[in-house]
mmCIF file of C-alpha atoms in Angstrom:
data_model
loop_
_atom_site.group_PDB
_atom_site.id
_atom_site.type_symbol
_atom_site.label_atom_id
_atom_site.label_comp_id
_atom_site.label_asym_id
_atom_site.label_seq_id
_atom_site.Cartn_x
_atom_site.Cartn_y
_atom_site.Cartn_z
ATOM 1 C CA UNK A 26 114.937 74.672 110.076
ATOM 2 C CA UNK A 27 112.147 75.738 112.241
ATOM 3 C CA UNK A 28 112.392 79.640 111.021
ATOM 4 C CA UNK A 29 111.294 78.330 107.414
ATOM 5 C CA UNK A 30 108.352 77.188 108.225
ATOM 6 C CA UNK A 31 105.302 79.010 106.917
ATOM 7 C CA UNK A 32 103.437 81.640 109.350
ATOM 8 C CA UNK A 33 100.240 81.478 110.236
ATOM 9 C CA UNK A 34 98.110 83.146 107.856
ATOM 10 C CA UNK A 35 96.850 86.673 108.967
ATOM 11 C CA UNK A 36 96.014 88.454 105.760
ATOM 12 C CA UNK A 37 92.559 87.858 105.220
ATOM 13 C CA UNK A 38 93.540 89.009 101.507
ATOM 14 C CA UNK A 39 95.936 86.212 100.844
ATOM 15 C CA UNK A 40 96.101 83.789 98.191
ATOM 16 C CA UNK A 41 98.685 81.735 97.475
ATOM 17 C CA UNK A 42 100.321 81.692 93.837
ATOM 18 C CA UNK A 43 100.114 78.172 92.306
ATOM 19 C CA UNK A 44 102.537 75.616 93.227
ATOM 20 C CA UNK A 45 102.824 76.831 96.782
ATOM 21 C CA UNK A 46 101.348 75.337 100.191
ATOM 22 C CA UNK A 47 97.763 75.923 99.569
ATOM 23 C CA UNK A 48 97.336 76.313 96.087
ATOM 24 C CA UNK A 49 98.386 72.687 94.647
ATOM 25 C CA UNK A 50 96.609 70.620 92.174
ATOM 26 C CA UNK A 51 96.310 67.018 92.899
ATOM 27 C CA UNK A 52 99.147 65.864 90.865
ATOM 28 C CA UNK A 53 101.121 68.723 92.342
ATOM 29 C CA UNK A 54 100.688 67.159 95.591
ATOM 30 C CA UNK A 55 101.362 63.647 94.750
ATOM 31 C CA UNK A 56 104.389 64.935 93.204
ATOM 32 C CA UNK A 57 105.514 66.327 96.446
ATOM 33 C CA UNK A 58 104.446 63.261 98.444
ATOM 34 C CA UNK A 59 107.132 61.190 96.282
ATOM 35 C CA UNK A 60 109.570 63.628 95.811
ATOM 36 C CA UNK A 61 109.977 63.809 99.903
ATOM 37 C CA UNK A 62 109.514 60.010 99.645
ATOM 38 C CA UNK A 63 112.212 59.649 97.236
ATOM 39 C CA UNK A 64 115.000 61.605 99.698
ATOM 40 C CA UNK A 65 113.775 60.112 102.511
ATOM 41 C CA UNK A 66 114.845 56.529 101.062
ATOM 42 C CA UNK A 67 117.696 58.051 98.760
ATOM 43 C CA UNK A 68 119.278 59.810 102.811
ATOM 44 C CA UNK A 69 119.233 63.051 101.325
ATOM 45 C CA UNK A 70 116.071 64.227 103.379
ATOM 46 C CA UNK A 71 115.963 66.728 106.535
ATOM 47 C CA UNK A 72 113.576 66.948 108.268
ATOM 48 C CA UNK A 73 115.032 70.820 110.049
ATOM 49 C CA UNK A 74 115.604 72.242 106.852
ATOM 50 C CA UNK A 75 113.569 70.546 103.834
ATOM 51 C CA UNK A 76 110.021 71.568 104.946
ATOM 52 C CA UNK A 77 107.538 71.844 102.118
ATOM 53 C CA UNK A 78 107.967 75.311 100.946
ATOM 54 C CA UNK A 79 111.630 74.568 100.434
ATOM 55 C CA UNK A 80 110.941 70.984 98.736
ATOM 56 C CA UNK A 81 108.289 73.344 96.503
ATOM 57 C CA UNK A 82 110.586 75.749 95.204
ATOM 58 C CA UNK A 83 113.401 72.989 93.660
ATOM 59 C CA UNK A 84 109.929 71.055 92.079
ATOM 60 C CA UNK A 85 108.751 74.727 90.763
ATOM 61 C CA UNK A 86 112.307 75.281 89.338
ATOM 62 C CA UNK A 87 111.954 72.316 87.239
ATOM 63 C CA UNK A 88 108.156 72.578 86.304
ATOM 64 C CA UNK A 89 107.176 69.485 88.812
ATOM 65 C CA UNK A 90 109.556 67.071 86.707
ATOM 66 C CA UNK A 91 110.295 64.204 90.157
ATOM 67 C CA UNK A 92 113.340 63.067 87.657
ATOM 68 C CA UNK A 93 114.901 66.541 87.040
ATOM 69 C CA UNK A 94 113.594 68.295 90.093
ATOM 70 C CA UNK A 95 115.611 65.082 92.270
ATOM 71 C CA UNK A 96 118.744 65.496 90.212
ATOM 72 C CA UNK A 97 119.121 69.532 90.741
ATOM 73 C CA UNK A 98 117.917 68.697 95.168
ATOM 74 C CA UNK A 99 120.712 66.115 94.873
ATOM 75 C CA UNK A 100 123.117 68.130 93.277
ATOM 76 C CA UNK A 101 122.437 70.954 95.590
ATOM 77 C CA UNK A 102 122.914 69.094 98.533
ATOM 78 C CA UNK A 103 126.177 67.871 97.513
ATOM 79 C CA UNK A 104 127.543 71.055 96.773
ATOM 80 C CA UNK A 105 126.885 72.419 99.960
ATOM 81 C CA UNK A 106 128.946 69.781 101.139
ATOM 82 C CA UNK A 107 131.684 70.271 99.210
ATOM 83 C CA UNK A 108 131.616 74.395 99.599
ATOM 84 C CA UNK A 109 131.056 74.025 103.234
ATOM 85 C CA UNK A 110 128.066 75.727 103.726
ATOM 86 C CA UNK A 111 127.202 75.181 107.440
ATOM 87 C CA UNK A 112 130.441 75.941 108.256
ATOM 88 C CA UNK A 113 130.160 79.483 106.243
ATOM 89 C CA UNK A 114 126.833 79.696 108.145
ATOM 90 C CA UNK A 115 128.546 78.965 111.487
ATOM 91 C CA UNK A 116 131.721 80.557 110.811
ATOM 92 C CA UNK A 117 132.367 82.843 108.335
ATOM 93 C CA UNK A 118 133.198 86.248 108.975
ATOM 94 C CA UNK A 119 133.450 89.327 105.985
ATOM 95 C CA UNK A 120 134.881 91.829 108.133
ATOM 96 C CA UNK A 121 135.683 93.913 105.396
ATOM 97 C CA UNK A 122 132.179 94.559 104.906
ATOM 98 C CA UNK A 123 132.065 98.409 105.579
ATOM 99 C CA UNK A 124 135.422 98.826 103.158
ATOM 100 C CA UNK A 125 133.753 96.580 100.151
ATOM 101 C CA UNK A 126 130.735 98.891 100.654
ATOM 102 C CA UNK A 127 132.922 102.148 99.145
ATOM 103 C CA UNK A 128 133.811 100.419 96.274
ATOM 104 C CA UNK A 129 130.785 97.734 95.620
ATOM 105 C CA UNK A 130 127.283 98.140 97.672
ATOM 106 C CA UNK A 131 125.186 95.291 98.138
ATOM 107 C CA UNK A 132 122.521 95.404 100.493
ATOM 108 C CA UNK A 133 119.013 94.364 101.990
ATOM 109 C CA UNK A 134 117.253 97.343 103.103
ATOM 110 C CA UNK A 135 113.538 97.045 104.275
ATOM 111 C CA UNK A 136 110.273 95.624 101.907
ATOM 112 C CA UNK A 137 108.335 96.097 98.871
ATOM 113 C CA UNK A 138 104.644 96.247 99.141
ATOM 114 C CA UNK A 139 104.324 92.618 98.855
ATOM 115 C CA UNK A 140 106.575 92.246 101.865
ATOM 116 C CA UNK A 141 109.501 91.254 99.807
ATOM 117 C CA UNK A 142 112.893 91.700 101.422
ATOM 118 C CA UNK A 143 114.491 94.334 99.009
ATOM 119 C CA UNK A 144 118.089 93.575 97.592
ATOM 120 C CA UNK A 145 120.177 96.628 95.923
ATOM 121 C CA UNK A 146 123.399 96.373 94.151
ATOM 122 C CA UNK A 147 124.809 99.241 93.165
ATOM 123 C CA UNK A 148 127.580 97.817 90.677
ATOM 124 C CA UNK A 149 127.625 101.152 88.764
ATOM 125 C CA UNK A 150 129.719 102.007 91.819
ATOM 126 C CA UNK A 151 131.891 99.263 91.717
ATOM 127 C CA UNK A 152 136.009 100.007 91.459
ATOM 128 C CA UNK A 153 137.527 96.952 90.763
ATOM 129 C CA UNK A 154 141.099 97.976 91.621
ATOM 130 C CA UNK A 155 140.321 98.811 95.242
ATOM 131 C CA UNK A 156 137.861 96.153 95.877
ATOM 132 C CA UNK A 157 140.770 93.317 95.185
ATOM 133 C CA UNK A 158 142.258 95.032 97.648
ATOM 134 C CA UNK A 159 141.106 94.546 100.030
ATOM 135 C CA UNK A 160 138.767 91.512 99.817
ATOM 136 C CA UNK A 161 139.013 88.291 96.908
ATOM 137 C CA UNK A 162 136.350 86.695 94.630
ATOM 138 C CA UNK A 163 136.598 83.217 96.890
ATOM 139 C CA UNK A 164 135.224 85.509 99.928
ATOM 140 C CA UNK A 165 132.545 87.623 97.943
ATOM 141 C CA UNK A 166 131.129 84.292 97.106
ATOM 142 C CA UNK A 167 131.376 83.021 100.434
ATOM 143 C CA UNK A 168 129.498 86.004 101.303
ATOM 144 C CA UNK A 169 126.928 85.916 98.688
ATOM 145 C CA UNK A 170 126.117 82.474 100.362
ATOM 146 C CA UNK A 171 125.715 83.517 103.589
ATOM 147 C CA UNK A 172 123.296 86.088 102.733
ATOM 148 C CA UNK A 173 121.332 83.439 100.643
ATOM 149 C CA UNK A 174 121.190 81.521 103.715
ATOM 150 C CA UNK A 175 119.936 84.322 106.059
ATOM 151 C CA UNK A 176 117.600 85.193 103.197
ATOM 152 C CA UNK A 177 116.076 82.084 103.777
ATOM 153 C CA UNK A 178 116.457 81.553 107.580
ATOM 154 C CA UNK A 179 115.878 85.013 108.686
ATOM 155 C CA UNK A 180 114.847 87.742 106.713
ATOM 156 C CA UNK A 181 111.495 85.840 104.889
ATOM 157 C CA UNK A 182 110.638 84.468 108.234
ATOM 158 C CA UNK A 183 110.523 88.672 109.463
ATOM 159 C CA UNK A 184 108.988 89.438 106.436
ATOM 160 C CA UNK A 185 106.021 86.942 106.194
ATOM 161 C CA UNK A 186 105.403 87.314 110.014
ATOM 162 C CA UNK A 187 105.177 91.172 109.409
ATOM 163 C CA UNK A 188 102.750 90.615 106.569
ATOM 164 C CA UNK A 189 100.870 87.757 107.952
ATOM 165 C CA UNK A 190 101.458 85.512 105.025
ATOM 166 C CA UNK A 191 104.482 83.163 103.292
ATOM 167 C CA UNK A 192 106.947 85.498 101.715
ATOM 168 C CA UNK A 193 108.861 83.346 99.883
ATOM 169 C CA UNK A 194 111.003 85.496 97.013
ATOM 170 C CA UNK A 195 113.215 88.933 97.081
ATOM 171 C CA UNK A 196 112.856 92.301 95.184
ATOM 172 C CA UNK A 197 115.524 92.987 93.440
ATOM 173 C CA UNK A 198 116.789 96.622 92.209
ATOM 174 C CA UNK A 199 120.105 96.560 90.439
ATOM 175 C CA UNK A 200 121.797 99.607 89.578
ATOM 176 C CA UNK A 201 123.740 100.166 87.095
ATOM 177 C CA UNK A 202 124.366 103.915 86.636
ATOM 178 C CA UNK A 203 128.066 105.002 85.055
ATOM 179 C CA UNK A 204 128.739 101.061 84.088
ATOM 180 C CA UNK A 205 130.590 100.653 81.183
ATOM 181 C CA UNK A 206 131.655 97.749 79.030
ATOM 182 C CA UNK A 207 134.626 97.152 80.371
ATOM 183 C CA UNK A 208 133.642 97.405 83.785
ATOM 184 C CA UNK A 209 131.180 94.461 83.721
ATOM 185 C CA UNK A 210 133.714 92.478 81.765
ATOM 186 C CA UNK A 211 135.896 92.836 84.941
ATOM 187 C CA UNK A 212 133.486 91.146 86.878
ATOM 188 C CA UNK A 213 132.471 88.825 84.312
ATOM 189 C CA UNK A 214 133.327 85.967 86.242
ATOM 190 C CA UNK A 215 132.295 86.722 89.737
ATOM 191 C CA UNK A 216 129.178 88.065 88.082
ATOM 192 C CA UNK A 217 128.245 84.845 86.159
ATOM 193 C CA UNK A 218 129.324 82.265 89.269
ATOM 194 C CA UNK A 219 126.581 84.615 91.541
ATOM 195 C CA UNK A 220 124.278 83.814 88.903
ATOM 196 C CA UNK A 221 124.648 80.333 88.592
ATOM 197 C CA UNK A 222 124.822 80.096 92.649
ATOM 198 C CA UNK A 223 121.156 81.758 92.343
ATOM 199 C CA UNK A 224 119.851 79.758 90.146
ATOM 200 C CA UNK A 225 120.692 76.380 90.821
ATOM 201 C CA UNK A 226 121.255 76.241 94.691
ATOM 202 C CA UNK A 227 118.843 78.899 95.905
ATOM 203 C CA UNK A 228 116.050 78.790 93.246
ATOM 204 C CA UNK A 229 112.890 79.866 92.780
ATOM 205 C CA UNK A 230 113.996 82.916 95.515
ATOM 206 C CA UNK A 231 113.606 85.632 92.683
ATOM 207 C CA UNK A 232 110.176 88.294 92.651
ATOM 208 C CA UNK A 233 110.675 90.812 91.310
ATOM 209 C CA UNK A 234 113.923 91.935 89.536
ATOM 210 C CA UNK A 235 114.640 96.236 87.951
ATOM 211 C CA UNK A 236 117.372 96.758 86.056
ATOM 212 C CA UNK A 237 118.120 100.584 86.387
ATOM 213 C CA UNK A 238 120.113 102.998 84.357
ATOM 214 C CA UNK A 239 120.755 101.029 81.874
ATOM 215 C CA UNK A 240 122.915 102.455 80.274
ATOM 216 C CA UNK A 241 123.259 102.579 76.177
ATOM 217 C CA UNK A 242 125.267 99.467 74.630
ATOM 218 C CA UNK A 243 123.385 97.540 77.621
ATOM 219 C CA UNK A 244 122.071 95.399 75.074
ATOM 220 C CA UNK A 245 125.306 93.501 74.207
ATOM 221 C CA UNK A 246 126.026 92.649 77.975
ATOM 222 C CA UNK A 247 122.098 91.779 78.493
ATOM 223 C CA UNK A 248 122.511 89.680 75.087
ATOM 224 C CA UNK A 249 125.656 87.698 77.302
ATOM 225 C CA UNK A 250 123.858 87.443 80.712
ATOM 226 C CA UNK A 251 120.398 86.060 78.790
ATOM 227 C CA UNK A 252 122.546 83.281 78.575
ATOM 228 C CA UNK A 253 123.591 82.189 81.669
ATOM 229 C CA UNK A 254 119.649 82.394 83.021
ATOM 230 C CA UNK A 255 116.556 79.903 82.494
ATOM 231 C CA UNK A 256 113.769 81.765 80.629
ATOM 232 C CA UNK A 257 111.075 81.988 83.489
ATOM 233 C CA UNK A 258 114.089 83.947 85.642
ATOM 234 C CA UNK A 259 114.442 86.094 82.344
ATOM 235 C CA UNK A 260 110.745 86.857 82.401
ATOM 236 C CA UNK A 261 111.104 88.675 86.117
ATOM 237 C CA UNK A 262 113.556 90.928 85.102
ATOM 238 C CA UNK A 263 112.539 95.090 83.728
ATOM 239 C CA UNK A 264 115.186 96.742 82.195
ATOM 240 C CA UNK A 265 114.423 100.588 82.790
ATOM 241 C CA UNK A 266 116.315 103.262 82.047
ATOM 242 C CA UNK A 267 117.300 106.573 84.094
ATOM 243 C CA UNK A 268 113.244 107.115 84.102
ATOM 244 C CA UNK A 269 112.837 104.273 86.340
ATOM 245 C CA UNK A 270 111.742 105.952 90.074
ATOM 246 C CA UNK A 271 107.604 105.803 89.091
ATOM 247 C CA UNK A 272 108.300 101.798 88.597
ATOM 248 C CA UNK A 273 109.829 101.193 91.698
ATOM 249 C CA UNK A 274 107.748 103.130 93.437
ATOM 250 C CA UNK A 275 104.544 101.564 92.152
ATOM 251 C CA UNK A 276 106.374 97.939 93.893
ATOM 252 C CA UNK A 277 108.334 99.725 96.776
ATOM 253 C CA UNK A 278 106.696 102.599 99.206
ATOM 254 C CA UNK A 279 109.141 105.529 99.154
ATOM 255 C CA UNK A 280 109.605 105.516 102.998
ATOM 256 C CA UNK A 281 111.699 102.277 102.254
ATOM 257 C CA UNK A 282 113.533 103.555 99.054
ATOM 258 C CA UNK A 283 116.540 104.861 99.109
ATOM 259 C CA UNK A 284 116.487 108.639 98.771
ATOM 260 C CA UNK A 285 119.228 108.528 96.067
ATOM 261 C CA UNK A 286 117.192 105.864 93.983
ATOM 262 C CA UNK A 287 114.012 108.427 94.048
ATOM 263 C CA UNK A 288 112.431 107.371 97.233
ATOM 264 C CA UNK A 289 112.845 109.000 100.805
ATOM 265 C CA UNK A 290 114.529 106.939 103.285
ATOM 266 C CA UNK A 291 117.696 108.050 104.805
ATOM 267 C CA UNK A 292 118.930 105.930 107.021
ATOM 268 C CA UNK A 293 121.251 107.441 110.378
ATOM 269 C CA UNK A 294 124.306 105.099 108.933
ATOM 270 C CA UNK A 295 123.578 105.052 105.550
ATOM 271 C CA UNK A 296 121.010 102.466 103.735
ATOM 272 C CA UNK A 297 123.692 100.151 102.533
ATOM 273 C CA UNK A 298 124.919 99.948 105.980
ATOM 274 C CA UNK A 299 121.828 99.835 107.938
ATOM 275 C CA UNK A 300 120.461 96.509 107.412
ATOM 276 C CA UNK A 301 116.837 98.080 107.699
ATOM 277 C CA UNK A 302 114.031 95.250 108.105
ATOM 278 C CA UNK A 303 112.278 93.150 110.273
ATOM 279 C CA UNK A 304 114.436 90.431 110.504
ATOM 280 C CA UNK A 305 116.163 92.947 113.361
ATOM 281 C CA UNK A 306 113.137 92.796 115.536
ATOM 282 C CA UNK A 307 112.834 90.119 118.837
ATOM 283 C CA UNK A 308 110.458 87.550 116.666
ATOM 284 C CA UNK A 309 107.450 88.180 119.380
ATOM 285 C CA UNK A 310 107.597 91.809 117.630
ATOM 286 C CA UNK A 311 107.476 91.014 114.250
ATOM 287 C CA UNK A 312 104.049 90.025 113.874
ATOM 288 C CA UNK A 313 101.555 92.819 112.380
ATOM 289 C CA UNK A 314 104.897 94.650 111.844
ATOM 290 C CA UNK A 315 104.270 98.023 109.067
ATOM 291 C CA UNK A 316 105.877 97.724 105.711
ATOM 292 C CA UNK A 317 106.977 101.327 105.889
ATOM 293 C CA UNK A 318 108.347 100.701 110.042
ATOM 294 C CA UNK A 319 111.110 98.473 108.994
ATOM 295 C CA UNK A 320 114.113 99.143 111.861
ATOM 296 C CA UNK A 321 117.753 99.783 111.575
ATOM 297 C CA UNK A 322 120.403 96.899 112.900
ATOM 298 C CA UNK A 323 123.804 96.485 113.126
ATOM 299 C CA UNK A 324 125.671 96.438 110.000
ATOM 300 C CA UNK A 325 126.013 92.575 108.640
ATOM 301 C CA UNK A 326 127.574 90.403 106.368
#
């Protein structure tokens, strides 16, 4: 897809990590070279939506293994098949987005310094009972999709125009103030299928990752959840405690934090509602775009 391709380069700072466009070893790039190769004769390859940084991140995810890195590109292609994924894309419609958002916030709201797109989820405010509801586990995962998808298609192409460079992974706070054992337990399951969504259809998509209030007896969930990740996702993540606002804000500039997570940005319609970023300016706009002058859109999915 044409809105994944890489900007042009502005930053006159910018260095690409290794394993991206740019910063490739030989072997790397050979790898690459057959790995495209090896769709394009296997009918798995497209050219609108497999463009290198996207063939990149499934060969990063399985440390530039062709054999392993072709099985998990296969395997993802198939499943969006099977789950429908262009047609959630096309189609799909969570209308019950401003009720879920009482009893379970998730939302993108503005960048870090890096110009990651920031991702909060608040499930310290979640309320099982009324989120059932009035909305099922089949549509929160359609939903988590969807967002995935504009992720990738919309609000990294804002973000690495704004910053004049690829922007290729999220920052991600999640909050888990007044969670308790048994509340995580009740979303045990959607919890753990998110996970496994992340990891194996949309991977490689993960910067920077604070756990917040963790609250005591965290240990025994984190001991469960360790096991459903890969170790280098395990290595993004910092568990903090309620002492956790001069950590954010060394990643995040407090104009785009939340006020209620320490930082000072109060959005007219709430932040969870706002859908602060880039990705709501005309793209001819978003160019040279301010970290801190991220703009309020109409509520999403």
């Amino acid at each position: 897809m044409t809105s994944t391709q890489s900007p042009i380069v502005t930053d006159p700072n910018y260095k690409p990590l290794p394993g991206r466009i740019g910063n490739l070893t030989i072997p790397q790039q050979h790898t690459l070279e057959k790995f495209k190769k090896a769709l394009e004769e296997e009918g798995w390859y497209d050219a609108e939506r497999h463009d290198d940084a996207t063939l990149l991140r499934f060969l990063r995810a399985r440390k530039f293994d062709l054999e392993k890195a072709l099985a998990m590109f296969i395997a993802n292609e198939k499943w969006r098949k099977e789950f429908g994924v262009d047609e959630i894309v096309k189609s799909f419609d969570f209308k019950e987005k401003q009720e879920v958002d009482k009893f379970y916030p998730q939302y993108y709201h503005k960048m870090d310094k890096d110009g990651r797109p920031i991702y909060i989820e608040r499930l310290g405010q979640l309320n099982v009972n009324e989120l059932w509801k009035i909305t099922t586990q089949d549509r929160l995962i359609k939903r988590l999709v969807l967002e995935y998808e504009k992720f990738l298609t919309e609000r990294l192409p804002a973000c690495s125009r704004a910053v004049g460079h690829p922007v290729e992974t999220s920052c991600t706070i999640l909050d888990l103030k007044g969670v308790g054992i048994k509340q995580f337990f009740d979303v045990k399951g959607s919890v753990q299928k998110a996970s496994e969504i992340g990891q194996d259809r949309y991977p490689e998509c993960m910067g920077k990752f604070y756990i917040i209030n963790a609250p005591w007896g965290f240990s025994t969930v984190w001991s469960l959840v360790k096991g459903w990740l890969d170790p280098v996702t395990v290595a993004k993540i910092s568990i903090l405690g309620s002492s956790y606002q001069k950590d954010l804000l060394a990643q995040i500039p407090e104009e785009n934090l939340p006020h209620d997570l320490g930082g000072k940005c109060r959005c007219a319609q709430g932040c969870s509602l706002s859908d602060a970023g880039p990705w709501n300016l005309p793209i001819e706009k978003q160019q040279g775009v301010s970290i801190g002058d991220a703009k309020e859109g109409q509520p999403t999915v």
